Short mmCIF file of C-alpha atoms and ligand atoms in Angstrom, two decimals:
data_model
loop_
_atom_site.label_atom_id
_atom_site.label_comp_id
_atom_site.label_asym_id
_atom_site.label_seq_id
_atom_site.Cartn_x
_atom_site.Cartn_y
_atom_site.Cartn_z
CA MET I 1 -35.27 -1.84 -12.98
CA LEU I 2 -32.11 -3.73 -10.64
CA ASN I 3 -32.82 -5.33 -7.09
CA GLY I 4 -30.90 -5.38 -4.22
CA VAL I 5 -29.04 -8.80 -2.27
CA THR I 6 -31.91 -11.15 -1.61
CA ALA I 7 -30.86 -14.24 0.79
CA GLU I 8 -32.19 -16.45 -1.75
CA LEU I 9 -29.65 -14.81 -4.19
CA GLU I 10 -26.89 -15.81 -1.19
CA THR I 11 -27.64 -18.73 -0.63
CA THR I 12 -27.56 -19.79 -5.02
CA LEU I 13 -23.74 -17.80 -4.80
CA ARG I 14 -22.88 -20.04 -1.38
CA ALA I 15 -23.48 -23.63 -3.55
CA ALA I 16 -22.15 -22.70 -6.69
CA LEU I 17 -18.59 -20.89 -5.06
CA PRO I 18 -15.85 -21.83 -2.34
CA ASP I 19 -16.28 -20.49 1.38
CA GLN I 20 -13.40 -18.72 1.01
CA THR I 21 -15.30 -16.17 -1.48
CA PHE I 22 -17.62 -14.49 0.77
CA ARG I 23 -15.76 -12.14 3.32
CA ALA I 24 -17.01 -9.60 5.89
CA THR I 25 -18.15 -6.59 4.77
CA ASP I 26 -15.03 -4.82 5.84
CA ALA I 27 -15.66 -0.36 6.25
CA LYS I 28 -12.40 -0.22 3.78
CA TYR I 29 -14.63 -1.49 0.93
CA LEU I 30 -16.91 1.36 0.90
CA GLU I 31 -14.45 3.96 1.85
CA GLU I 32 -12.68 6.19 -0.24
CA PRO I 33 -9.71 8.43 -0.30
CA ARG I 34 -11.45 11.54 -0.90
CA GLY I 35 -14.68 11.17 1.90
CA ARG I 36 -16.87 12.47 -0.24
CA TRP I 37 -18.64 8.30 -0.79
CA ALA I 38 -19.84 6.02 1.54
CA GLY I 39 -20.66 2.81 0.13
CA GLN I 40 -23.77 0.54 0.72
CA GLY I 41 -22.93 -2.57 2.31
CA GLY I 42 -23.89 -5.17 0.25
CA LEU I 43 -22.46 -8.72 -0.45
CA VAL I 44 -18.64 -8.69 -0.37
CA LEU I 45 -17.14 -11.51 -2.99
CA ALA I 46 -13.49 -12.59 -3.29
CA PRO I 47 -13.59 -14.76 -6.05
CA ALA I 48 -9.97 -16.74 -6.55
CA THR I 49 -10.62 -17.71 -9.87
CA THR I 50 -11.54 -15.96 -13.42
CA ALA I 51 -14.46 -19.34 -13.30
CA ASP I 52 -15.72 -18.01 -10.07
CA VAL I 53 -16.21 -14.42 -11.56
CA SER I 54 -18.30 -15.79 -14.28
CA THR I 55 -20.02 -17.28 -11.68
CA ILE I 56 -20.66 -14.60 -9.74
CA LEU I 57 -21.47 -12.56 -13.16
CA ARG I 58 -23.89 -14.97 -14.61
CA HIS I 59 -25.50 -15.15 -11.67
CA ALA I 60 -26.34 -11.30 -11.05
CA HIS I 61 -27.70 -11.05 -14.63
CA ALA I 62 -30.28 -13.04 -14.23
CA ALA I 63 -30.97 -11.76 -10.53
CA ARG I 64 -29.93 -8.25 -12.10
CA VAL I 65 -28.58 -7.30 -8.84
CA PRO I 66 -25.83 -4.44 -9.01
CA VAL I 67 -21.67 -5.44 -9.28
CA VAL I 68 -19.57 -3.07 -7.93
CA PRO I 69 -15.74 -4.32 -7.97
CA TYR I 70 -13.11 -3.36 -6.84
CA GLY I 71 -9.48 -3.53 -6.36
CA GLY I 72 -7.31 -1.52 -4.29
CA GLY I 73 -10.22 1.66 -3.37
CA THR I 74 -7.71 4.33 -4.13
CA GLY I 75 -9.54 5.43 -6.96
CA LEU I 76 -9.96 9.88 -6.63
CA VAL I 77 -13.35 9.62 -8.37
CA GLY I 78 -15.87 7.74 -5.75
CA GLY I 79 -16.18 4.64 -8.97
CA GLN I 80 -15.20 1.43 -6.38
CA VAL I 81 -18.56 2.65 -4.19
CA GLN I 82 -21.83 2.82 -4.97
CA ALA I 83 -24.04 4.95 -2.29
CA GLU I 84 -27.34 4.40 -3.91
CA GLY I 85 -29.48 1.98 -5.68
CA ALA I 86 -30.13 -1.47 -4.64
CA THR I 87 -27.63 -3.17 -2.61
CA PRO I 88 -24.58 -5.06 -5.17
CA ILE I 89 -22.24 -7.03 -5.03
CA ILE I 90 -19.10 -6.07 -4.28
CA LEU I 91 -16.30 -8.14 -5.90
CA THR I 92 -13.07 -7.86 -5.20
CA LEU I 93 -9.78 -8.77 -7.52
CA GLU I 94 -7.84 -8.79 -3.94
CA ARG I 95 -7.53 -13.35 -4.27
CA MET I 96 -5.88 -13.30 -7.82
CA THR I 97 -3.23 -11.89 -7.78
CA ALA I 98 -1.14 -13.88 -9.78
CA ILE I 99 2.42 -13.17 -11.59
CA ARG I 100 1.25 -16.14 -14.46
CA ASP I 101 3.98 -15.71 -16.43
CA VAL I 102 7.07 -13.59 -17.23
CA TYR I 103 8.32 -13.24 -21.47
CA PRO I 104 11.73 -10.78 -20.64
CA SER I 105 12.77 -11.87 -24.20
CA GLU I 106 9.03 -10.65 -25.46
CA ASN I 107 9.07 -7.89 -23.06
CA VAL I 108 6.16 -9.19 -21.83
CA MET I 109 4.42 -10.45 -18.74
CA VAL I 110 0.25 -12.20 -18.10
CA VAL I 111 -0.53 -10.87 -14.50
CA GLU I 112 -4.44 -11.54 -12.77
CA ALA I 113 -5.96 -8.17 -11.58
CA GLY I 114 -6.19 -8.14 -8.37
CA ALA I 115 -1.72 -7.66 -8.23
CA ILE I 116 -0.45 -4.69 -7.02
CA LEU I 117 1.23 -2.30 -8.43
CA ALA I 118 4.37 -2.11 -6.50
CA ASN I 119 4.29 -5.56 -6.99
CA VAL I 120 4.28 -6.36 -11.11
CA GLN I 121 6.74 -3.10 -10.45
CA GLU I 122 8.71 -5.20 -7.79
CA THR I 123 8.59 -8.84 -10.61
CA ALA I 124 9.87 -6.93 -13.47
CA ALA I 125 13.02 -5.16 -12.31
CA GLY I 126 13.84 -9.65 -10.94
CA HIS I 127 13.89 -10.14 -14.30
CA ASP I 128 15.89 -6.77 -15.15
CA ARG I 129 12.69 -5.27 -16.67
CA LEU I 130 10.46 -2.09 -16.16
CA PHE I 131 6.66 -2.30 -16.11
CA ALA I 132 6.64 1.89 -15.85
CA LEU I 133 3.28 2.90 -14.75
CA SER I 134 3.93 5.00 -11.19
CA LEU I 135 1.93 6.99 -9.40
CA ALA I 136 1.93 7.45 -5.85
CA SER I 137 -1.07 4.98 -5.14
CA GLU I 138 1.46 2.17 -6.11
CA GLY I 139 1.63 0.78 -2.56
CA SER I 140 -2.25 -0.24 -2.99
CA ALA I 141 -4.08 0.86 -6.13
CA ARG I 142 -4.48 -3.32 -7.97
CA ILE I 143 -3.83 -3.26 -12.91
CA GLY I 144 -7.69 -4.00 -13.01
CA GLY I 145 -8.12 -0.36 -10.88
CA LEU I 146 -5.44 0.90 -12.64
CA LEU I 147 -6.31 -0.40 -16.57
CA SER I 148 -10.20 0.23 -15.70
CA THR I 149 -9.73 4.10 -14.55
CA ASN I 150 -6.90 4.35 -17.32
CA ALA I 151 -4.77 5.86 -14.72
CA GLY I 152 -1.96 7.86 -15.22
CA GLY I 153 1.19 8.71 -13.25
CA ILE I 154 4.87 10.46 -13.54
CA ASN I 155 5.52 7.98 -16.88
CA VAL I 156 3.82 9.08 -19.44
CA LEU I 157 5.76 12.14 -21.09
CA ARG I 158 8.24 9.15 -21.45
CA TYR I 159 5.63 5.47 -21.80
CA GLY I 160 2.71 6.80 -22.06
CA ASN I 161 -0.53 5.83 -19.36
CA ALA I 162 -2.34 2.60 -18.49
CA ARG I 163 -3.17 1.95 -21.92
CA ASP I 164 -0.79 1.61 -23.61
CA GLN I 165 1.21 -0.74 -21.29
CA VAL I 166 -1.17 -3.20 -22.27
CA LEU I 167 -0.83 -5.94 -25.09
CA GLY I 168 -4.41 -7.99 -24.41
CA LEU I 169 -6.76 -8.72 -21.72
CA GLU I 170 -8.78 -11.32 -19.52
CA VAL I 171 -12.66 -10.23 -18.90
CA VAL I 172 -15.59 -11.83 -17.95
CA LEU I 173 -18.55 -10.33 -19.41
CA PRO I 174 -21.80 -8.71 -17.19
CA ASP I 175 -23.14 -12.09 -18.47
CA GLY I 176 -20.55 -13.99 -17.24
CA THR I 177 -19.45 -14.36 -20.84
CA ILE I 178 -15.03 -14.86 -20.67
CA TRP I 179 -13.64 -13.03 -23.27
CA ASN I 180 -10.25 -14.68 -23.36
CA GLY I 181 -8.02 -11.68 -24.94
CA LEU I 182 -4.85 -12.30 -23.18
CA SER I 183 -2.69 -11.86 -27.03
CA ARG I 184 1.19 -11.02 -26.42
CA LEU I 185 1.04 -9.55 -30.87
CA ARG I 186 2.12 -5.58 -30.92
CA LYS I 187 -0.08 -5.89 -33.93
CA ASP I 188 -3.23 -7.72 -34.26
CA ASN I 189 -5.88 -5.88 -36.51
CA THR I 190 -8.59 -8.26 -36.40
CA GLY I 191 -11.64 -6.19 -36.03
CA TYR I 192 -13.42 -4.27 -32.61
CA ASP I 193 -10.32 -2.86 -29.86
CA LEU I 194 -12.87 -4.82 -27.08
CA ARG I 195 -9.26 -4.26 -25.17
CA ASN I 196 -8.87 0.04 -25.26
CA LEU I 197 -12.81 -0.18 -25.06
CA MET I 198 -12.41 -2.70 -21.62
CA ILE I 199 -9.72 0.27 -20.44
CA GLY I 200 -11.33 3.25 -18.76
CA ALA I 201 -14.38 1.37 -18.53
CA GLU I 202 -14.20 2.28 -15.30
CA GLY I 203 -16.22 -1.74 -14.07
CA THR I 204 -19.28 -0.64 -16.00
CA LEU I 205 -18.87 -3.27 -19.12
CA GLY I 206 -17.49 -6.09 -17.36
CA VAL I 207 -14.66 -7.43 -14.73
CA ILE I 208 -10.62 -7.54 -16.40
CA THR I 209 -9.80 -10.56 -14.82
CA ALA I 210 -5.72 -10.45 -16.45
CA ALA I 211 -3.66 -8.52 -18.33
CA ALA I 212 -0.85 -9.24 -20.37
CA LEU I 213 1.05 -5.83 -19.84
CA LYS I 214 4.10 -4.68 -22.07
CA LEU I 215 7.50 -4.50 -19.65
CA HIS I 216 10.05 -2.20 -21.08
CA PRO I 217 14.63 -1.75 -20.82
CA ARG I 218 15.48 -0.22 -17.66
CA PRO I 219 17.74 2.03 -17.92
CA HIS I 220 21.12 2.39 -17.40
CA ASP I 221 21.54 5.32 -15.35
CA GLU I 222 18.20 7.92 -13.63
CA THR I 223 18.38 10.79 -11.65
CA ALA I 224 16.41 13.99 -11.10
CA ALA I 225 16.40 16.77 -10.37
CA PHE I 226 14.79 20.47 -9.75
CA PHE I 227 14.74 23.62 -11.70
CA VAL I 228 13.03 26.92 -10.32
CA THR I 229 11.83 28.94 -13.23
CA GLN I 230 9.89 32.51 -13.59
CA SER I 231 5.95 30.48 -14.73
CA PRO I 232 4.32 27.91 -16.83
CA ALA I 233 5.12 30.10 -19.98
CA THR I 234 9.81 29.16 -19.23
CA ALA I 235 8.57 26.03 -17.64
CA LEU I 236 6.49 25.39 -21.27
CA GLU I 237 10.40 26.41 -23.48
CA LEU I 238 12.36 24.93 -20.27
CA LEU I 239 9.88 21.28 -21.36
CA SER I 240 10.46 21.79 -25.13
CA LEU I 241 14.62 22.21 -24.55
CA ALA I 242 14.46 18.61 -22.31
CA GLY I 243 12.62 16.61 -25.42
CA LYS I 244 15.39 18.61 -27.93
CA HIS I 245 18.51 17.99 -25.04
CA PHE I 246 17.21 14.42 -23.86
CA GLY I 247 15.18 13.36 -26.62
CA ASN I 248 12.39 10.00 -24.94
CA SER I 249 15.09 10.63 -22.15
CA VAL I 250 12.57 12.56 -20.20
CA SER I 251 10.68 9.95 -18.24
CA ALA I 252 8.90 12.79 -15.87
CA PHE I 253 8.48 16.84 -15.88
CA GLU I 254 5.94 17.83 -13.28
CA LEU I 255 5.42 21.69 -11.80
CA ILE I 256 5.05 22.57 -9.02
CA SER I 257 4.22 26.34 -7.69
CA LYS I 258 4.72 28.36 -4.45
CA GLN I 259 1.52 27.44 -3.10
CA GLY I 260 2.76 23.97 -2.64
CA LEU I 261 5.54 24.10 -1.20
CA GLU I 262 4.03 26.18 1.27
CA PHE I 263 1.37 23.61 2.09
CA LEU I 264 3.82 21.28 2.49
CA ALA I 265 6.28 23.26 4.85
CA ALA I 266 3.00 23.87 7.08
CA THR I 267 1.06 19.99 7.38
CA LEU I 268 3.90 18.01 6.92
CA PRO I 269 7.29 20.00 8.18
CA ASP I 270 9.91 17.08 7.76
CA VAL I 271 9.35 16.44 3.82
CA ARG I 272 12.70 18.08 2.59
CA ARG I 273 11.34 20.88 0.09
CA PRO I 274 14.58 21.56 -1.80
CA PHE I 275 14.83 25.21 -2.16
CA SER I 276 15.26 27.59 1.45
CA GLU I 277 12.81 30.02 -0.43
CA ASN I 278 10.01 28.90 -1.74
CA PRO I 279 10.25 30.20 -5.59
CA ASP I 280 6.66 31.58 -7.20
CA TRP I 281 7.33 27.83 -9.66
CA CYS I 282 9.78 24.82 -10.52
CA VAL I 283 9.80 21.70 -12.52
CA LEU I 284 10.85 18.41 -11.17
CA MET I 285 12.46 16.58 -14.34
CA ASP I 286 13.68 12.57 -14.42
CA VAL I 287 15.91 11.52 -16.73
CA GLY I 288 17.11 7.54 -17.73
CA VAL I 289 19.51 7.30 -19.62
CA MET I 290 20.23 4.04 -21.66
CA GLY I 291 23.55 2.72 -22.87
CA ASP I 292 26.57 3.78 -20.87
CA GLN I 293 25.91 7.39 -20.29
CA PHE I 294 25.35 8.71 -17.65
CA ALA I 295 22.55 11.69 -16.22
CA ASN I 296 23.70 13.21 -14.25
CA ASP I 297 26.83 14.24 -16.85
CA GLN I 298 23.95 15.02 -19.38
CA ILE I 299 21.30 17.09 -16.42
CA GLU I 300 24.65 19.15 -15.82
CA ALA I 301 24.62 20.33 -19.03
CA PHE I 302 21.20 21.26 -19.63
CA PHE I 303 21.16 23.71 -17.15
CA VAL I 304 24.04 25.39 -18.19
CA ALA I 305 21.97 25.13 -22.01
CA ALA I 306 18.89 25.91 -19.93
CA ALA I 307 20.24 29.10 -17.67
CA GLU I 308 22.20 30.33 -20.63
CA ARG I 309 19.07 30.75 -22.63
CA GLY I 310 17.56 32.72 -19.17
CA LEU I 311 15.10 29.26 -18.83
CA VAL I 312 16.20 28.54 -15.06
CA THR I 313 17.13 30.56 -12.22
CA ASP I 314 18.58 28.36 -10.18
CA GLY I 315 18.21 24.47 -9.79
CA GLN I 316 19.32 21.28 -8.15
CA THR I 317 20.49 17.51 -9.15
CA ALA I 318 19.90 14.91 -7.08
CA GLN I 319 23.69 13.10 -6.28
CA SER I 320 22.40 10.61 -5.43
CA GLN I 321 19.95 8.15 -5.63
CA SER I 322 18.37 8.62 -1.98
CA GLN I 323 18.81 11.95 -2.86
CA ARG I 324 16.68 11.32 -6.27
CA ALA I 325 14.26 9.62 -3.57
CA GLU I 326 13.71 12.73 -1.88
CA PHE I 327 13.17 14.96 -4.03
CA TRP I 328 10.63 12.93 -5.53
CA ALA I 329 8.91 12.02 -1.66
CA VAL I 330 7.81 16.41 -2.38
CA ARG I 331 6.23 15.65 -5.47
CA GLU I 332 4.37 12.76 -3.83
CA ASN I 333 3.87 14.62 -0.21
CA ILE I 334 1.74 17.56 -2.04
CA PRO I 335 -1.84 15.39 -2.28
CA GLU I 336 -1.16 14.25 0.99
CA GLY I 337 -1.10 18.25 2.68
CA ASN I 338 -3.50 19.62 0.18
CA ARG I 339 -5.28 15.68 1.57
CA ARG I 340 -4.18 18.19 5.31
CA ILE I 341 -6.01 21.30 4.70
CA GLY I 342 -8.80 20.44 2.42
CA SER I 343 -9.40 21.69 -0.64
CA ILE I 344 -12.38 23.07 -1.70
CA SER I 345 -13.33 21.55 -5.69
CA SER I 346 -9.81 19.27 -7.05
CA HIS I 347 -10.12 19.70 -10.62
CA ASP I 348 -8.20 16.45 -12.89
CA ILE I 349 -7.60 18.88 -16.10
CA SER I 350 -5.84 18.39 -18.83
CA VAL I 351 -5.70 21.09 -21.59
CA PRO I 352 -2.79 21.51 -25.13
CA LEU I 353 0.51 22.18 -23.66
CA SER I 354 0.48 25.30 -25.41
CA VAL I 355 -2.56 26.58 -23.48
CA ILE I 356 -0.99 25.82 -20.57
CA PRO I 357 -0.08 29.16 -19.29
CA GLU I 358 -3.14 30.95 -20.40
CA PHE I 359 -5.25 27.93 -18.77
CA ILE I 360 -3.72 29.22 -15.16
CA ALA I 361 -3.35 32.85 -16.02
CA ARG I 362 -6.98 33.02 -16.78
CA GLY I 363 -7.94 30.29 -13.96
CA ASN I 364 -6.19 32.30 -11.36
CA ALA I 365 -8.88 36.11 -12.16
CA ALA I 366 -11.84 33.62 -13.28
CA ILE I 367 -11.15 32.19 -9.38
CA ALA I 368 -10.54 35.26 -8.24
CA LYS I 369 -14.11 36.44 -9.70
CA VAL I 370 -16.04 33.61 -7.41
CA GLY I 371 -14.00 34.64 -3.81
CA ASP I 372 -11.09 34.79 -2.70
CA PHE I 373 -8.75 31.90 -2.76
CA ARG I 374 -5.87 30.16 -2.50
CA ILE I 375 -5.28 28.04 -5.87
CA ASN I 376 -2.52 25.57 -5.79
CA CYS I 377 -2.27 24.14 -9.04
CA PHE I 378 0.76 21.64 -9.93
CA GLY I 379 1.06 18.26 -11.61
CA HIS I 380 2.28 16.02 -14.98
CA MET I 381 3.04 19.07 -16.66
CA GLY I 382 4.75 17.62 -19.90
CA ASP I 383 1.52 15.79 -20.51
CA GLY I 384 -0.56 18.85 -20.40
CA ASN I 385 -1.66 17.14 -17.62
CA LEU I 386 -2.50 19.60 -14.16
CA HIS I 387 -4.40 18.93 -11.16
CA TYR I 388 -5.92 23.06 -10.52
CA ASN I 389 -7.45 22.99 -6.55
CA VAL I 390 -8.76 25.98 -4.83
CA PHE I 391 -8.74 26.32 -1.09
CA PRO I 392 -9.87 27.99 1.92
CA GLN I 393 -7.44 30.97 2.79
CA ASP I 394 -5.49 30.30 5.80
CA GLY I 395 -8.59 30.30 9.33
CA PHE I 396 -11.24 29.21 7.32
CA SER I 397 -12.50 25.61 6.63
CA ARG I 398 -13.88 24.32 3.02
CA ASP I 399 -17.37 23.25 4.93
CA ASP I 400 -17.45 27.50 4.42
CA TYR I 401 -17.40 27.44 1.15
CA LEU I 402 -19.96 24.70 0.67
CA SER I 403 -22.06 26.82 -1.13
CA GLU I 404 -19.48 28.44 -4.08
CA ARG I 405 -17.97 24.52 -5.05
CA ASP I 406 -20.43 24.47 -7.79
CA GLU I 407 -19.91 27.65 -9.76
CA ILE I 408 -15.85 27.24 -8.66
CA LYS I 409 -15.79 23.60 -10.17
CA ARG I 410 -17.89 25.51 -13.22
CA VAL I 411 -15.40 27.67 -14.19
CA VAL I 412 -12.79 25.48 -13.86
CA HIS I 413 -14.41 23.21 -16.25
CA ASP I 414 -16.34 25.69 -18.27
CA LEU I 415 -12.37 27.48 -19.54
CA VAL I 416 -11.19 24.03 -19.65
CA HIS I 417 -13.79 23.27 -22.17
CA LYS I 418 -13.32 26.55 -23.96
CA LEU I 419 -9.32 25.57 -24.49
CA GLY I 420 -10.17 22.49 -25.96
CA GLY I 421 -9.11 20.28 -22.52
CA SER I 422 -10.37 17.77 -20.75
CA VAL I 423 -12.29 17.08 -17.52
CA SER I 424 -10.81 14.42 -16.41
CA ALA I 425 -7.21 13.29 -17.57
CA GLU I 426 -6.18 10.42 -15.75
CA HIS I 427 -8.75 9.43 -12.44
CA GLY I 428 -11.62 8.70 -14.48
CA ILE I 429 -15.10 9.97 -14.39
CA GLY I 430 -16.60 7.48 -11.53
CA ARG I 431 -19.64 9.48 -9.89
CA LEU I 432 -17.43 12.85 -9.74
CA LYS I 433 -17.92 13.57 -13.00
CA VAL I 434 -20.90 11.58 -14.32
CA ASP I 435 -22.54 15.40 -15.34
CA ASP I 436 -19.56 16.71 -16.41
CA LEU I 437 -19.41 14.21 -19.18
CA GLU I 438 -22.93 15.48 -20.13
CA ARG I 439 -21.89 18.38 -19.44
CA TYR I 440 -19.01 19.08 -22.10
CA GLY I 441 -19.60 15.27 -23.61
CA ASP I 442 -19.75 14.90 -27.64
CA PRO I 443 -23.98 13.81 -27.92
CA ALA I 444 -22.56 11.40 -30.74
CA LYS I 445 -19.95 10.12 -28.48
CA LEU I 446 -21.66 10.05 -25.54
CA ALA I 447 -25.10 8.14 -27.81
CA ALA I 448 -21.83 5.65 -28.65
CA MET I 449 -21.19 4.58 -25.17
CA ARG I 450 -24.33 4.49 -23.78
CA ALA I 451 -25.61 1.83 -27.20
CA ILE I 452 -22.08 -0.18 -25.96
CA LYS I 453 -22.96 -0.05 -22.74
CA THR I 454 -27.00 -1.76 -23.61
CA ALA I 455 -25.07 -4.33 -25.58
CA LEU I 456 -23.35 -5.75 -23.65
CA ASP I 457 -24.73 -4.92 -19.95
CA PRO I 458 -28.80 -4.91 -21.38
CA ASN I 459 -29.99 -5.56 -17.06
CA GLY I 460 -26.99 -3.59 -15.82
CA ILE I 461 -25.88 -4.92 -13.94
CA MET I 462 -22.14 -3.27 -13.62
CA ASN I 463 -21.60 -0.15 -10.90
CA PRO I 464 -24.22 0.93 -12.37
CA GLY I 465 -24.01 4.96 -11.57
CA ALA I 466 -20.62 5.52 -12.30
CA VAL I 467 -19.66 6.86 -15.50
CA LEU I 468 -22.47 7.11 -17.97
CA ARG I 469 -26.66 7.89 -17.05
CA VAL I 470 -28.15 5.73 -19.22
CA VAL I 471 -31.44 6.52 -19.93
C1 FAD R 1 -2.65 8.91 -3.03
C2 FAD R 1 -2.82 9.19 -4.44
C3 FAD R 1 -2.17 8.83 -5.36
C4 FAD R 1 -2.70 8.89 -6.74
N1 FAD R 1 -2.35 9.28 -7.62
C5 FAD R 1 -2.56 8.61 -8.97
C6 FAD R 1 -1.91 9.15 -10.33
O1 FAD R 1 -0.78 10.19 -10.12
N2 FAD R 1 -2.27 9.05 -11.91
C7 FAD R 1 -3.51 8.18 -12.11
O2 FAD R 1 -4.17 8.23 -12.53
N3 FAD R 1 -4.67 8.36 -10.67
C8 FAD R 1 -3.69 8.21 -9.30
N4 FAD R 1 -3.98 8.06 -8.18
C9 FAD R 1 -5.49 7.32 -8.39
C10 FAD R 1 -6.38 6.11 -8.33
O3 FAD R 1 -4.79 5.73 -7.49
C11 FAD R 1 -6.13 5.26 -9.40
O4 FAD R 1 -7.22 5.58 -9.88
C12 FAD R 1 -6.02 3.71 -9.34
O5 FAD R 1 -6.37 3.47 -11.48
C13 FAD R 1 -7.49 3.22 -9.03
O6 FAD R 1 -6.69 1.83 -8.87
P1 FAD R 1 -7.74 0.46 -8.17
O7 FAD R 1 -7.18 -0.44 -7.37
O8 FAD R 1 -7.42 1.44 -6.78
O9 FAD R 1 -9.02 0.97 -8.09
P2 FAD R 1 -9.95 1.00 -7.37
O10 FAD R 1 -10.48 1.73 -6.67
O11 FAD R 1 -10.87 -0.39 -6.40
O12 FAD R 1 -11.11 0.75 -8.29
C14 FAD R 1 -11.58 1.98 -9.29
C15 FAD R 1 -12.21 1.76 -10.74
O13 FAD R 1 -12.10 0.86 -11.42
C16 FAD R 1 -13.48 -0.50 -11.12
N5 FAD R 1 -12.43 -1.55 -10.95
C17 FAD R 1 -11.55 -1.93 -9.86
N6 FAD R 1 -10.60 -3.17 -10.72
C18 FAD R 1 -11.74 -3.13 -11.20
C19 FAD R 1 -11.72 -4.86 -13.10
N7 FAD R 1 -10.83 -5.30 -12.05
N8 FAD R 1 -12.50 -4.83 -13.19
C20 FAD R 1 -12.63 -3.89 -13.28
N9 FAD R 1 -13.09 -2.56 -13.44
C21 FAD R 1 -12.15 -2.54 -11.80
C22 FAD R 1 -13.82 0.26 -10.08
O14 FAD R 1 -15.88 -0.56 -10.23
C23 FAD R 1 -13.36 2.02 -9.86
O15 FAD R 1 -14.79 1.67 -11.04
C24 FAD R 1 -4.28 8.40 -6.89
C25 FAD R 1 -4.42 8.13 -5.56
C26 FAD R 1 -3.78 8.38 -4.17
C27 FAD R 1 -5.04 7.80 -3.35
#
């Protein structure tokens, strides 16, 4: 049984923490990008040190008061807002933004959890290194939130997801104990991997306060190209050909549908689309080559090889870095176009690569049986991760279909599950997908997750209601 924040707890915390820790309950802490939940105003605390985080958790644990960790607030599954239950402490990492150390010779950087991703990327670039995590929310998302959701983004194909960028963590456990796991080791087989347990835990097992991150050498030259391809099946063949041609130099391979480009034209006409006529399917590919090679020479040769095999019918290669950015603006604005149209149900799914064409064909057919909808299917095809979003026809709004929403979601997720896929590829579970995890999760895994949660957080204070239904 949890208690809400009391005046008594606040007095205790005020005596133990500097005044700057206490923040007004600004609306931003209570909102999330999809507008599905409104968080409860509790006590907003912005600690500046790991020791202060520890003090907060120690007192919250003793008083059995919920704690909701808050990063940049960009999470898409409602993990950062607690809409019901006992009023929580909202613990924001916004004052813990330091880059603690950079070790260029080790390709390692140690940062605090409140550091914003774009700043981490810039610092790495200042040392002629690459921090490989990249996503459209990088100007706001913070390292602690990115690791807690095990974020993906556009470079997973080459560099892996957030989990793959981490060597060590510093975490405050629910009772206030500090786990100092800020290791810079690339090999360390000493027992259970607590680091990988905390990554992706969405604030339910503790508060990440710092991370030792992996850096990479920067590619010598980079470019991007759009290719028109007939179908998801030919896009898959193109991906395979790209693997043979470039090895691991392909950093992104994004599938874009005609519907996505049409939404963009309708909602954000200033975003320059790559082709005068929107093709049914196209692919945006990004390549970064090492040594003294030139990316454009290679991608032009690839274009010829792909056209000879009948895999592409048209294409455009970026002739400058500003054109490359223009190409990426198309991809990165598709979610905003979607938001303006208003989806009835959005799905962040993954399936085995070879199953993608079958998933799209069967998904479209199954949705057509539910009703007359528009589908924008796009995303990180190279990772088997698609955003498969269902919209009303022109002239209708999402509110006209609220009663169909659950059926649409069920149809898509049942198909994904049947095809051996995941109903959350990169956004996490949060509060949005708790029921899905119960429905599709392996029972043994769910039981182990509950046992871990109870062992580490016996009072259940960490982000209650997120990820797991604790029975
Ligand atoms: C425009 C846009 C584009 C996006 N594109 C992508 C994409 O391509 N790929 C992708 O994977 N995601 C994407 N996202 C989702 C989002 O950016 C990620 O989920 C991000 O990782 C969340 O980081 P945050 O700092 O905003 O965390 P928040 O939203 O503040 O929190 C997310 C979760 O982490 C927990 N948390 C936060 N900080 C900590 C901490 N220090 N310790 C423990 N728990 C913590 C919170 O309690 C919550 O459960 C996108 C979002 C937007 C708005």
